[in-house]
Short mmCIF file of C-alpha atoms in Angstrom, two decimals:
data_model
loop_
_atom_site.label_atom_id
_atom_site.label_comp_id
_atom_site.label_asym_id
_atom_site.label_seq_id
_atom_site.Cartn_x
_atom_site.Cartn_y
_atom_site.Cartn_z
CA MET A 1 21.41 5.72 -44.25
CA PRO A 2 18.41 4.95 -42.04
CA ALA A 3 15.26 6.90 -42.77
CA THR A 4 14.63 10.00 -40.67
CA ILE A 5 11.36 11.54 -39.55
CA ARG A 6 11.84 14.18 -42.24
CA ASP A 7 12.06 11.43 -44.87
CA LEU A 8 8.90 9.93 -43.49
CA ALA A 9 7.12 13.28 -43.54
CA LYS A 10 8.14 13.90 -47.16
CA HIS A 11 6.99 10.43 -48.18
CA CYS A 12 3.55 11.00 -46.56
CA GLY A 13 3.17 14.59 -47.73
CA LEU A 14 2.75 15.72 -44.14
CA SER A 15 4.58 18.08 -41.77
CA VAL A 16 7.17 16.65 -39.38
CA SER A 17 4.90 17.73 -36.51
CA ALA A 18 1.94 15.75 -37.93
CA VAL A 19 4.03 12.63 -38.42
CA SER A 20 5.36 12.88 -34.93
CA LYS A 21 1.87 13.17 -33.51
CA ALA A 22 0.72 10.21 -35.59
CA LEU A 23 3.55 8.06 -34.34
CA ASN A 24 2.97 9.07 -30.75
CA GLY A 25 -0.79 8.48 -30.63
CA TYR A 26 -2.00 12.10 -30.34
CA SER A 27 -5.81 12.36 -30.42
CA ASP A 28 -5.87 15.28 -32.88
CA ILE A 29 -4.63 13.00 -35.69
CA SER A 30 -7.23 10.99 -37.58
CA ASP A 31 -7.14 7.18 -37.59
CA ALA A 32 -6.65 7.18 -41.35
CA THR A 33 -3.62 9.48 -41.13
CA ARG A 34 -2.17 7.51 -38.26
CA ALA A 35 -2.56 4.23 -40.19
CA ALA A 36 -0.94 5.78 -43.29
CA VAL A 37 2.03 7.07 -41.35
CA GLN A 38 2.55 3.71 -39.56
CA ARG A 39 2.34 1.91 -42.91
CA ALA A 40 4.88 4.30 -44.47
CA ALA A 41 7.17 3.79 -41.46
CA ARG A 42 7.18 0.07 -42.03
CA GLU A 43 7.83 0.55 -45.79
CA LEU A 44 10.78 2.87 -45.18
CA ASP A 45 12.00 0.82 -42.20
CA TYR A 46 11.83 3.95 -40.06
CA HIS A 47 12.71 3.74 -36.38
CA PRO A 48 12.57 6.63 -33.91
CA ASN A 49 15.83 8.04 -32.79
CA ALA A 50 16.10 7.26 -29.10
CA HIS A 51 18.61 10.08 -28.42
CA ALA A 52 16.38 12.67 -30.10
CA ARG A 53 13.32 11.43 -28.18
CA ALA A 54 15.27 11.60 -24.88
CA LEU A 55 16.36 15.18 -25.63
CA LYS A 56 12.83 16.22 -26.49
CA SER A 57 11.10 14.54 -23.56
CA GLY A 58 13.78 14.74 -20.88
CA ARG A 59 13.51 10.98 -20.31
CA SER A 60 15.82 8.15 -21.23
CA TYR A 61 12.87 5.68 -21.70
CA ASN A 62 15.02 3.20 -19.80
CA LEU A 63 13.77 1.27 -16.74
CA GLY A 64 16.12 -0.23 -14.16
CA VAL A 65 15.46 -3.71 -12.75
CA LEU A 66 17.11 -4.72 -9.46
CA PHE A 67 17.00 -8.46 -9.08
CA SER A 68 19.25 -10.81 -7.15
CA ASP A 69 18.09 -13.93 -5.31
CA ASP A 70 20.17 -16.00 -2.80
CA SER A 71 20.62 -18.90 -5.26
CA GLN A 72 21.99 -16.47 -7.95
CA SER A 73 19.56 -18.08 -10.40
CA GLY A 74 19.15 -14.93 -12.49
CA LEU A 75 16.63 -15.20 -15.29
CA THR A 76 16.37 -18.97 -14.70
CA HIS A 77 14.48 -18.38 -11.45
CA PRO A 78 11.38 -20.67 -11.65
CA PHE A 79 8.99 -17.90 -10.56
CA PHE A 80 10.57 -14.51 -11.07
CA SER A 81 11.78 -15.30 -14.57
CA VAL A 82 8.10 -15.21 -15.63
CA VAL A 83 7.43 -12.02 -13.64
CA LEU A 84 10.45 -10.24 -15.27
CA GLU A 85 9.64 -11.46 -18.76
CA HIS A 86 6.17 -9.98 -18.60
CA PHE A 87 7.52 -6.81 -16.99
CA LYS A 88 9.85 -6.45 -19.97
CA LYS A 89 7.11 -7.09 -22.55
CA GLU A 90 4.76 -4.54 -20.93
CA ALA A 91 7.54 -1.93 -20.75
CA GLU A 92 8.45 -2.41 -24.39
CA LYS A 93 4.81 -1.84 -25.43
CA SER A 94 5.20 1.68 -24.01
CA GLY A 95 8.58 2.17 -25.67
CA TYR A 96 10.84 1.55 -22.66
CA ASP A 97 14.00 -0.47 -22.57
CA ILE A 98 15.29 -2.47 -19.60
CA THR A 99 18.59 -2.27 -17.77
CA PHE A 100 19.57 -4.69 -14.99
CA ILE A 101 21.02 -2.81 -12.10
CA GLY A 102 24.11 -4.21 -10.32
CA HIS A 103 27.33 -3.26 -8.66
CA ARG A 104 29.86 -3.56 -11.49
CA MET A 105 30.55 -1.71 -14.72
CA GLY A 106 33.79 -2.82 -16.20
CA GLU A 107 36.41 -2.49 -13.43
CA GLY A 108 34.38 0.12 -11.57
CA ARG A 109 32.00 -0.55 -8.67
CA PHE A 110 28.77 1.27 -8.18
CA THR A 111 26.11 1.39 -5.53
CA PHE A 112 22.70 0.44 -6.88
CA LEU A 113 21.59 4.11 -6.82
CA ASP A 114 24.78 5.24 -8.54
CA HIS A 115 24.31 2.65 -11.27
CA CYS A 116 20.75 3.91 -11.77
CA ARG A 117 22.07 7.45 -12.07
CA TYR A 118 24.89 6.33 -14.42
CA ARG A 119 22.33 4.59 -16.75
CA GLU A 120 19.97 7.53 -16.35
CA VAL A 121 16.99 5.23 -15.81
CA ASP A 122 13.63 6.97 -15.49
CA GLY A 123 12.56 4.56 -12.72
CA VAL A 124 13.41 1.22 -11.17
CA CYS A 125 11.65 -2.00 -10.22
CA VAL A 126 13.01 -3.78 -7.17
CA ALA A 127 12.36 -7.51 -6.88
CA CYS A 128 13.69 -10.55 -5.16
CA ILE A 129 16.58 -9.02 -3.22
CA HIS A 130 17.56 -8.42 0.40
CA PHE A 131 15.23 -5.47 0.85
CA GLU A 132 16.76 -4.44 4.21
CA ASP A 133 20.26 -4.06 2.62
CA GLU A 134 21.60 -0.54 3.24
CA GLU A 135 22.11 0.10 -0.51
CA VAL A 136 18.53 -1.03 -1.29
CA GLN A 137 17.18 1.21 1.43
CA ARG A 138 19.16 4.11 0.04
CA LEU A 139 17.64 3.49 -3.38
CA ALA A 140 14.12 3.35 -1.88
CA GLN A 141 14.68 6.62 -0.10
CA SER A 142 15.93 8.43 -3.28
CA ASP A 143 13.72 10.62 -5.53
CA LEU A 144 13.81 8.03 -8.29
CA PRO A 145 10.38 6.59 -9.25
CA LEU A 146 10.30 3.07 -7.79
CA VAL A 147 7.97 0.11 -7.64
CA SER A 148 8.82 -2.98 -5.60
CA ILE A 149 7.54 -6.51 -5.92
CA ASP A 150 6.74 -8.41 -2.68
CA HIS A 151 8.08 -5.81 -0.26
CA ALA A 152 6.41 -2.56 0.97
CA PHE A 153 8.79 0.29 1.40
CA GLU A 154 7.53 3.35 3.27
CA ASN A 155 5.73 5.84 0.93
CA ARG A 156 6.39 3.63 -2.08
CA LEU A 157 4.28 1.54 -4.39
CA CYS A 158 4.41 -2.27 -3.94
CA VAL A 159 2.89 -4.92 -6.23
CA CYS A 160 2.42 -8.32 -4.65
CA SER A 161 0.16 -11.42 -4.62
CA ASP A 162 -2.67 -11.61 -2.16
CA ASN A 163 -0.63 -13.85 0.11
CA THR A 164 -3.11 -13.58 2.97
CA GLU A 165 -6.05 -14.84 0.89
CA GLY A 166 -3.93 -17.42 -0.87
CA MET A 167 -2.77 -18.96 2.38
CA ARG A 168 -6.31 -18.85 3.78
CA GLN A 169 -7.62 -20.75 0.71
CA LEU A 170 -4.87 -23.40 0.98
CA VAL A 171 -5.34 -24.08 4.74
CA GLN A 172 -9.14 -24.23 4.42
CA TYR A 173 -8.81 -26.62 1.45
CA VAL A 174 -6.63 -29.14 3.30
CA TYR A 175 -8.79 -28.79 6.42
CA ARG A 176 -11.86 -29.71 4.27
CA GLN A 177 -10.01 -32.84 3.15
CA GLY A 178 -10.01 -33.90 6.82
CA HIS A 179 -6.58 -32.75 7.97
CA ARG A 180 -6.17 -31.41 11.51
CA LYS A 181 -2.42 -31.98 11.95
CA ILE A 182 -1.26 -29.40 9.46
CA ALA A 183 2.34 -28.18 9.43
CA TYR A 184 3.90 -25.24 7.59
CA ILE A 185 7.50 -24.84 6.45
CA HIS A 186 7.81 -21.15 5.71
CA GLY A 187 10.53 -19.09 4.01
CA PRO A 188 13.18 -16.82 5.68
CA SER A 189 11.82 -13.70 7.35
CA SER A 190 10.54 -11.19 4.78
CA THR A 191 7.33 -9.29 4.04
CA VAL A 192 5.93 -12.22 2.07
CA SER A 193 7.03 -14.87 4.55
CA ASN A 194 5.66 -12.98 7.53
CA VAL A 195 2.31 -12.26 5.92
CA ARG A 196 1.87 -15.89 4.90
CA LEU A 197 2.86 -17.19 8.36
CA ALA A 198 0.44 -14.78 10.08
CA ALA A 199 -2.32 -15.89 7.69
CA PHE A 200 -1.55 -19.56 8.41
CA TYR A 201 -1.83 -19.07 12.19
CA HIS A 202 -4.94 -16.89 11.88
CA THR A 203 -6.75 -19.37 9.62
CA MET A 204 -5.83 -22.33 11.82
CA GLU A 205 -7.08 -20.37 14.83
CA GLN A 206 -10.40 -19.65 13.10
CA LEU A 207 -10.74 -23.40 12.33
CA GLN A 208 -9.87 -24.16 15.96
CA ALA A 209 -7.00 -26.40 14.83
CA PRO A 210 -4.02 -26.19 17.24
CA VAL A 211 -0.53 -25.61 15.80
CA PRO A 212 2.23 -27.16 18.01
CA ASP A 213 5.66 -25.55 17.66
CA ARG A 214 6.97 -28.70 16.03
CA TYR A 215 4.56 -28.16 13.16
CA ILE A 216 6.35 -24.97 12.15
CA GLY A 217 9.59 -25.17 10.22
CA GLN A 218 11.77 -22.97 7.93
CA CYS A 219 13.67 -23.40 4.71
CA GLY A 220 15.16 -21.14 2.06
CA TYR A 221 13.01 -20.34 -0.94
CA THR A 222 13.58 -22.66 -3.95
CA ASN A 223 15.89 -24.78 -1.75
CA PRO A 224 14.89 -28.47 -1.93
CA GLN A 225 17.76 -29.55 0.37
CA ASN A 226 16.56 -27.16 3.11
CA ALA A 227 13.00 -28.45 2.56
CA TYR A 228 14.14 -32.03 2.76
CA GLU A 229 15.91 -31.41 6.17
CA ALA A 230 12.95 -29.46 7.60
CA THR A 231 10.46 -32.14 6.46
CA LYS A 232 12.60 -34.97 7.75
CA HIS A 233 12.86 -33.26 11.12
CA MET A 234 9.03 -33.02 11.33
CA LEU A 235 8.49 -36.60 10.27
CA ASP A 236 11.01 -37.97 12.79
CA GLN A 237 8.97 -36.58 15.69
CA ALA A 238 6.16 -38.22 17.57
CA ASP A 239 2.63 -37.36 16.41
CA ALA A 240 3.93 -36.11 13.03
CA PRO A 241 1.71 -34.00 10.81
CA THR A 242 -0.60 -35.57 8.19
CA CYS A 243 -0.19 -32.55 5.87
CA ILE A 244 2.77 -30.27 5.28
CA LEU A 245 2.56 -26.93 3.47
CA LEU A 246 5.73 -25.66 1.77
CA CYS A 247 6.84 -22.07 1.10
CA ASP A 248 7.12 -22.62 -2.67
CA ASP A 249 6.54 -25.25 -5.31
CA PHE A 250 10.28 -25.96 -6.04
CA SER A 251 10.90 -26.83 -2.35
CA VAL A 252 8.22 -29.48 -2.53
CA THR A 253 10.68 -31.79 -4.33
CA GLY A 254 12.81 -31.85 -1.16
CA ALA A 255 9.73 -32.63 1.02
CA MET A 256 8.71 -35.41 -1.36
CA ARG A 257 12.18 -36.94 -1.07
CA ALA A 258 11.98 -36.82 2.73
CA ALA A 259 8.55 -38.54 2.68
CA GLN A 260 9.86 -41.28 0.42
CA LYS A 261 12.90 -41.81 2.63
CA ALA A 262 10.56 -42.16 5.63
CA GLY A 263 8.62 -44.87 3.70
CA LEU A 264 5.52 -42.58 3.19
CA ARG A 265 3.49 -42.32 0.09
CA VAL A 266 2.10 -38.96 -1.18
CA PRO A 267 -0.86 -38.45 -0.79
CA GLU A 268 -1.86 -41.78 0.71
CA ASP A 269 0.26 -41.41 3.88
CA LEU A 270 1.28 -37.73 3.78
CA SER A 271 -0.27 -34.77 2.01
CA ILE A 272 1.97 -32.06 0.70
CA ALA A 273 1.12 -28.62 -0.91
CA GLY A 274 3.16 -25.81 -2.36
CA PHE A 275 2.71 -22.05 -3.07
CA ASP A 276 3.52 -20.55 -6.49
CA GLY A 277 1.73 -22.48 -9.26
CA ILE A 278 4.89 -22.86 -11.39
CA ASP A 279 3.82 -24.41 -14.70
CA GLN A 280 6.60 -27.05 -14.91
CA MET A 281 5.76 -28.35 -11.43
CA GLN A 282 2.25 -29.20 -12.70
CA ASN A 283 3.78 -31.76 -15.06
CA PHE A 284 4.91 -34.03 -12.24
CA TYR A 285 2.93 -37.00 -10.91
CA PRO A 286 1.14 -36.77 -8.55
CA ARG A 287 0.17 -33.29 -9.80
CA LEU A 288 0.99 -30.73 -7.15
CA THR A 289 -1.68 -29.09 -4.94
CA THR A 290 -0.69 -25.40 -4.69
CA ILE A 291 -1.63 -21.77 -4.71
CA ARG A 292 -1.04 -20.17 -8.12
CA GLN A 293 0.42 -16.69 -8.02
CA ASP A 294 -0.20 -14.84 -11.29
CA ALA A 295 3.40 -14.14 -12.22
CA ALA A 296 2.46 -12.61 -15.57
CA ALA A 297 0.02 -10.15 -13.91
CA LEU A 298 2.63 -9.22 -11.27
CA GLY A 299 5.10 -8.27 -14.02
CA ILE A 300 2.62 -6.45 -16.19
CA GLU A 301 1.11 -4.46 -13.29
CA SER A 302 4.57 -3.56 -11.96
CA ALA A 303 5.58 -2.16 -15.36
CA ARG A 304 2.32 -0.26 -15.79
CA ARG A 305 2.51 1.27 -12.34
CA LEU A 306 6.17 2.23 -12.71
CA ILE A 307 5.51 3.91 -16.13
CA ALA A 308 2.53 5.77 -14.66
CA LEU A 309 4.74 6.99 -11.78
CA ILE A 310 7.17 8.35 -14.42
CA GLU A 311 4.63 9.89 -16.78
CA GLN A 312 1.80 10.86 -14.43
CA PRO A 313 3.28 11.01 -10.90
CA ASP A 314 0.42 13.06 -9.46
CA GLN A 315 -2.20 10.50 -10.47
CA VAL A 316 -0.60 7.42 -8.89
CA GLN A 317 -1.46 6.45 -5.31
CA MET A 318 1.31 4.94 -3.22
CA GLY A 319 0.74 1.80 -1.15
CA LEU A 320 -0.11 -1.83 -1.84
CA CYS A 321 -1.49 -3.28 -5.14
CA THR A 322 -2.50 -6.91 -4.66
CA ILE A 323 -2.91 -9.54 -7.39
CA PRO A 324 -5.39 -12.36 -6.71
CA CYS A 325 -4.21 -15.96 -6.19
CA THR A 326 -5.91 -19.19 -7.32
CA LEU A 327 -6.12 -22.60 -5.67
CA ILE A 328 -4.96 -25.50 -7.75
CA PRO A 329 -6.38 -28.68 -6.02
CA GLY A 330 -3.90 -31.13 -7.65
CA GLN A 331 -3.30 -34.70 -6.46
CA THR A 332 -0.84 -34.38 -3.57
CA VAL A 333 -3.51 -33.74 -0.95
CA ALA A 334 -6.05 -36.41 0.08
CA ALA A 335 -7.94 -37.37 3.18
CA PRO A 336 -5.53 -38.41 5.93
CA ALA A 337 -5.05 -42.18 6.49
CA ARG A 338 -4.55 -41.50 10.20
CA LYS A 339 -6.18 -38.99 12.55
#
């Protein structure tokens, strides 16, 4: 039989209450006692009983994660896989498990909120989904503690990259390289897409660089084929741009293919930049110029904020929590060969 907390207390010569406090980090237990209890727990292979802890605390110590992107990439998503991995690790440090929220459980069908209730999650993180969906809105309007990533629900807490500053840095960088004909292929309408597009226009206006309508395109996130078509359309027009910014790093591969088909070299004839800073994209040649979003920090901060909402709800301020971005100069942007 697995060791119980009573076995652990007997082994240490302490009360059950003292052992419980030592395991849970109470300040009225000395460091020496805490270390002795933790050492004994390892020797006896003691693990806390999750059911007993839930009964005592009134919590399940289970966090829901709602994640579903258009490409159905799941945990292979080039950006959000990193976010969710660090969310999971940070949650586990505080003793929380993770449950992915969906519509199905066996043959039954749940709403997202019903699935959260069924799994008795203490809170939920909402990331990379159609945020305007009626079921997602219902979840956001419930009394369940909730943190979203990249979308600001009313009276909720949102963790996101500083997209405004990131776009400003990128536009200013390519401008300093001598580019004036700068195009932007943005993602589908969303909080992130709209913020970045507004920042692009605002920065170009500050630099007194005009943006013709033909220099604005759209493609799906992580969709190289969409990016290829949008880039090809721009390059086929008269007075084509000398630099094209893409909505994400993965879509850059489509833009590169369009440039190659048009007989253009990157960066000699056409400069291209992305937005994400995905590690694997930095292994290509020429190395991609991009804005690095701190995916690890996004995941860690989302977990911390959600757990704080659960454990100390009166001490957490709702609103926006922004994570700084970093410019990666790379090799895909150079001075334009033509003005």
